[in-house]
mmCIF file of N, CA and C in Angstrom:
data_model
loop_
_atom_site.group_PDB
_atom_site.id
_atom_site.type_symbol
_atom_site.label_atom_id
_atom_site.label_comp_id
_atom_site.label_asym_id
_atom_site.label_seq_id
_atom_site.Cartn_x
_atom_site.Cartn_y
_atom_site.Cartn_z
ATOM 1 N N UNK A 1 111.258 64.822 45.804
ATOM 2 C CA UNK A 1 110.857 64.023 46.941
ATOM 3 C C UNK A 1 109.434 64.408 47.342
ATOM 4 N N UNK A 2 108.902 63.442 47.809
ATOM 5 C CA UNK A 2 107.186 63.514 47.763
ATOM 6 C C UNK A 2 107.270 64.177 49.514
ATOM 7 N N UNK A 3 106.383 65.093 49.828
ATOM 8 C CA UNK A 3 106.171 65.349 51.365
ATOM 9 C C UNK A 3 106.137 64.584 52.734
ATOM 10 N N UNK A 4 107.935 64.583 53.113
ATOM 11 C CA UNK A 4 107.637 62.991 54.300
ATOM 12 C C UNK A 4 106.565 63.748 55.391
ATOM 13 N N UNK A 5 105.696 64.985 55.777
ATOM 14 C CA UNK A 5 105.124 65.317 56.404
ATOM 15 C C UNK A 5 103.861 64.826 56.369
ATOM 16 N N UNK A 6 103.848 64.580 55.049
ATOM 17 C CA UNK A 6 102.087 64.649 54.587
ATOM 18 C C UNK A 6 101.564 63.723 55.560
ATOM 19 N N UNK A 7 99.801 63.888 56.329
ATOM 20 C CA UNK A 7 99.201 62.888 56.669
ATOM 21 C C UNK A 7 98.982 61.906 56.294
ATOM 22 N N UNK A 8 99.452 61.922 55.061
ATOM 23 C CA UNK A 8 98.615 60.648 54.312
ATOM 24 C C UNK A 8 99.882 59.386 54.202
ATOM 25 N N UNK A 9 100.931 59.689 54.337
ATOM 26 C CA UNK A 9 101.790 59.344 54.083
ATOM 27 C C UNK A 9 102.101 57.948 52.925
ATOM 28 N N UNK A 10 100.875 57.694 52.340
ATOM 29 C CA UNK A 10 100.588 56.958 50.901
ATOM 30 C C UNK A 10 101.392 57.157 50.245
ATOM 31 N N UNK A 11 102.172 58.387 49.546
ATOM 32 C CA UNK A 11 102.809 58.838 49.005
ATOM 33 C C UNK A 11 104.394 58.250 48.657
ATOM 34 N N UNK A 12 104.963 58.152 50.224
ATOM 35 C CA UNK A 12 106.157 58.229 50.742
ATOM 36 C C UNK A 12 106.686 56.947 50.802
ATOM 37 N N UNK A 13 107.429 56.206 50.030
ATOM 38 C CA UNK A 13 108.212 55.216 50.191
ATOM 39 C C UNK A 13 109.657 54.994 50.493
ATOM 40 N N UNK A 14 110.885 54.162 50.916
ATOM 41 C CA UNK A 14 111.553 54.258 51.711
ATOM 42 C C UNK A 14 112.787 55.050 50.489
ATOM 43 N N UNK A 15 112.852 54.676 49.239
ATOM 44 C CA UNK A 15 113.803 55.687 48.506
ATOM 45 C C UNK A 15 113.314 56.803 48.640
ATOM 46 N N UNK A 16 112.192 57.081 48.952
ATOM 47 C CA UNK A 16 111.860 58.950 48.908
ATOM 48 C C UNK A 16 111.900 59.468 50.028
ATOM 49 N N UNK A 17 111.921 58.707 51.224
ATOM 50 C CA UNK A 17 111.744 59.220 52.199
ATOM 51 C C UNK A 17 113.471 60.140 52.568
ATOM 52 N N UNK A 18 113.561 60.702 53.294
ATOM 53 C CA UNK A 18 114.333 61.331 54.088
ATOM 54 C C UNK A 18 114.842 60.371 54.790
ATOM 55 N N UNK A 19 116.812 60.531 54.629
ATOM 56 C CA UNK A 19 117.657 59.230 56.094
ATOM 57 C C UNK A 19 117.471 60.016 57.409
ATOM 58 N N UNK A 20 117.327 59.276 58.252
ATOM 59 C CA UNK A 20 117.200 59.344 59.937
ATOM 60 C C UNK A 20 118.949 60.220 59.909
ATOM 61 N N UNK A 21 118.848 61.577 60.802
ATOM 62 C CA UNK A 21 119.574 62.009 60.848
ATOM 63 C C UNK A 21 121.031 61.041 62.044
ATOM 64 N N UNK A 22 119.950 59.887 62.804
ATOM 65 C CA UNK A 22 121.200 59.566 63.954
ATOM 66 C C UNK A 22 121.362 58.211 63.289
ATOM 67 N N UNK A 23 120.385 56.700 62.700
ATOM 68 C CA UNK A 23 121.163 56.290 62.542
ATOM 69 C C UNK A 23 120.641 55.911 60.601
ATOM 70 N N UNK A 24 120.536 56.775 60.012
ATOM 71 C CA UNK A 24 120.542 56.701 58.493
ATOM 72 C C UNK A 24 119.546 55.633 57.766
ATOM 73 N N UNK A 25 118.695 55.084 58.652
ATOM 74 C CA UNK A 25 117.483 54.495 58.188
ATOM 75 C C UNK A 25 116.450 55.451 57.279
ATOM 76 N N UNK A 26 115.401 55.043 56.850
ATOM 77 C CA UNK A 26 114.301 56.054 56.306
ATOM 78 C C UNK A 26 113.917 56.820 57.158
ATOM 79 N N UNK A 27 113.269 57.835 56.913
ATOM 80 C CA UNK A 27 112.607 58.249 58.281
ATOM 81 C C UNK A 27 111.185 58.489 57.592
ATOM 82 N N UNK A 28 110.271 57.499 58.130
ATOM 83 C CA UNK A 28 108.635 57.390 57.783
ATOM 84 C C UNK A 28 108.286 57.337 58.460
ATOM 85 N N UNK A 29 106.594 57.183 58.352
ATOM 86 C CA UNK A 29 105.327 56.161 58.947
ATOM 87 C C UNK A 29 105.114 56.921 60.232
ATOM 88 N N UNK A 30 104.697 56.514 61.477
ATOM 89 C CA UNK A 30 104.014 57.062 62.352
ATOM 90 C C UNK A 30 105.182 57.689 63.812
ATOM 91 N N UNK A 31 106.679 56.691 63.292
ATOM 92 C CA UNK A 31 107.269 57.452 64.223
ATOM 93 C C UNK A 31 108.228 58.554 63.809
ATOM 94 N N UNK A 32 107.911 58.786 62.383
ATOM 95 C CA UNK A 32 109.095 60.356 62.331
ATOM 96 C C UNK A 32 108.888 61.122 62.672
ATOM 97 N N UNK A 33 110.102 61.872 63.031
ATOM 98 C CA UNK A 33 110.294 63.422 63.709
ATOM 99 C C UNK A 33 110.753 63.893 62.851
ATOM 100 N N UNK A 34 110.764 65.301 62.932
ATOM 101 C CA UNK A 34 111.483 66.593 62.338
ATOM 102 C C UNK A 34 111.957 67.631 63.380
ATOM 103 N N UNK A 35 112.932 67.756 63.061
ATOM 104 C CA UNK A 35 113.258 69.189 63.763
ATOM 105 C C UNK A 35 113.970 70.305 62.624
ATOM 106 N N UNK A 36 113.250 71.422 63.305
ATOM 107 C CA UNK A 36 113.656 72.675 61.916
ATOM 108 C C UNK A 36 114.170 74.091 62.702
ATOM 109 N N UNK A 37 115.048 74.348 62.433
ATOM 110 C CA UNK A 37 115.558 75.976 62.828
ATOM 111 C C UNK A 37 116.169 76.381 61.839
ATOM 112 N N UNK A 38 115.978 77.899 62.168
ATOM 113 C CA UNK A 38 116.634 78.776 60.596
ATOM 114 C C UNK A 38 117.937 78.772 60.901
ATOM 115 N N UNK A 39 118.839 78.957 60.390
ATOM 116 C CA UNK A 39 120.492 79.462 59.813
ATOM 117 C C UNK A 39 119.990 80.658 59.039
ATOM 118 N N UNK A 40 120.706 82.143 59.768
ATOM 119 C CA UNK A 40 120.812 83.052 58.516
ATOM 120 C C UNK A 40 118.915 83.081 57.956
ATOM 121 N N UNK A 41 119.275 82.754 56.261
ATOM 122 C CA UNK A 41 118.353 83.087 55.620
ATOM 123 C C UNK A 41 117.527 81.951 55.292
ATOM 124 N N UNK A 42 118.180 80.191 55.671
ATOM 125 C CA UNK A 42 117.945 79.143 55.622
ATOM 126 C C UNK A 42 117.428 78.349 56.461
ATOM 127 N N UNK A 43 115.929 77.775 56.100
ATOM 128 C CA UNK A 43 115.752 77.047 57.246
ATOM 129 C C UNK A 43 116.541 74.838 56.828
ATOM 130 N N UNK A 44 116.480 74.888 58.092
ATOM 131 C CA UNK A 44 117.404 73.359 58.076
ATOM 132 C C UNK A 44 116.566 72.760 58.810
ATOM 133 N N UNK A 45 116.656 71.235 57.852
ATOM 134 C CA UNK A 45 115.623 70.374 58.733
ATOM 135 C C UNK A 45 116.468 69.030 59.421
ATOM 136 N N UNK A 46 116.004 68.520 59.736
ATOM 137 C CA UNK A 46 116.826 67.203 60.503
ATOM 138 C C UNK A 46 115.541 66.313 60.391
ATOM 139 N N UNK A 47 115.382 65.011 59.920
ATOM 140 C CA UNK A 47 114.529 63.905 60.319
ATOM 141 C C UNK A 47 114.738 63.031 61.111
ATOM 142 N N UNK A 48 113.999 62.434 61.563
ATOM 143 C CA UNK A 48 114.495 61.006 62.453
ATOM 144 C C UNK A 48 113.066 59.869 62.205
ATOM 145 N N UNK A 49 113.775 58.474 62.168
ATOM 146 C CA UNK A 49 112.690 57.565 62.410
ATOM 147 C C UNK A 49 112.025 57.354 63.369
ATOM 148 N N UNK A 50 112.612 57.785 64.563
ATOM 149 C CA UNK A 50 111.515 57.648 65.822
ATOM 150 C C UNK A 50 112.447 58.701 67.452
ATOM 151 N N UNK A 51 110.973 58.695 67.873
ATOM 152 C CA UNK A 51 111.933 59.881 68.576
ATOM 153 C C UNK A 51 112.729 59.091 69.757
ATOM 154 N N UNK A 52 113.103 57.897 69.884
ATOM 155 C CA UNK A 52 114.465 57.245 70.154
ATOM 156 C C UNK A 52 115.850 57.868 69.380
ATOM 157 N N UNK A 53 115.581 58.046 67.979
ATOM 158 C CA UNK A 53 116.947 58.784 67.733
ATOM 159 C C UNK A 53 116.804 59.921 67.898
ATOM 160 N N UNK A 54 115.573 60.617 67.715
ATOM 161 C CA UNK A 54 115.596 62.189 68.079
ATOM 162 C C UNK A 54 116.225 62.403 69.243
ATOM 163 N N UNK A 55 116.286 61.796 70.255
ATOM 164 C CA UNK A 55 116.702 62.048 71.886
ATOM 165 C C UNK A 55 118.142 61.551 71.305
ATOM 166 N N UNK A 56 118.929 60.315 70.722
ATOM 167 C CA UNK A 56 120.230 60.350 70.660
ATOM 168 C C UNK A 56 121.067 61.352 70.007
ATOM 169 N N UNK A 57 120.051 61.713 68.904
ATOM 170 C CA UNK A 57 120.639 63.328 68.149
ATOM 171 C C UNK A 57 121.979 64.133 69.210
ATOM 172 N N UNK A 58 122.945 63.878 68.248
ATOM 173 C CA UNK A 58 124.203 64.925 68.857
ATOM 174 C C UNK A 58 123.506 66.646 67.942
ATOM 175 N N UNK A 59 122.847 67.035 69.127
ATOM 176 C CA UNK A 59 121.985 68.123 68.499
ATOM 177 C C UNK A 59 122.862 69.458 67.865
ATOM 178 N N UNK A 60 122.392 70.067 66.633
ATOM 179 C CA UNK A 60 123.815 70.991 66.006
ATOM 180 C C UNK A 60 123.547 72.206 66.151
ATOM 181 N N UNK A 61 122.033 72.473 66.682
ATOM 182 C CA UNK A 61 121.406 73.905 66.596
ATOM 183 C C UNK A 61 122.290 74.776 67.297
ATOM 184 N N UNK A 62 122.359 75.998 66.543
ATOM 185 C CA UNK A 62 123.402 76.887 67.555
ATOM 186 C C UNK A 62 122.579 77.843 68.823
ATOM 187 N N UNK A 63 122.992 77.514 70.120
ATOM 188 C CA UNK A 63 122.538 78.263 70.904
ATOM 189 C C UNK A 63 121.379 79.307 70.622
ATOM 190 N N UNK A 64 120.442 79.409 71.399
ATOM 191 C CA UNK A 64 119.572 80.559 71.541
ATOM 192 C C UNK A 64 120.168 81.811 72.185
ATOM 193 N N UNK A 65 120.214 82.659 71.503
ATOM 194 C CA UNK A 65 119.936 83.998 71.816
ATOM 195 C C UNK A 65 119.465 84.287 72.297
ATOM 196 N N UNK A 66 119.399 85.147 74.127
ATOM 197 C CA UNK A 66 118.653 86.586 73.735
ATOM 198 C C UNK A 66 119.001 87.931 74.071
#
């Protein structure tokens, strides 16, 4: 999969892109999000097409510590 981050986003078409974690669309172009926290030794990412689903996200991150 080509970098859905990259600025350039030339690259990135809708089979390569990453599904919207809330409702399984692509997640491209100028409104994707990411969200990333580690697990353990793993970091995990989540995409979204726009931060309309980022805010519906049933969010999975486990509590902060401190």
């Amino acid at each position: 999969m080509v970098d859905p981050t990259s600025e350039l986003e030339e690259d990135v078409d809708e089979e390569s892109a990453p599904s919207c974690a809330a409702c399984g669309e692509p997640a491209l172009g100028t409104g994707h999000r990411t969200v990333t926290w580690v697990d353990g030794d793993d970091a995990v990412h989540r995409h979204f097409c726009s931060e309309s689903c980022r805010e519906d996200w049933d969010d999975e991150r486990p509590a902060a510590t401190e």
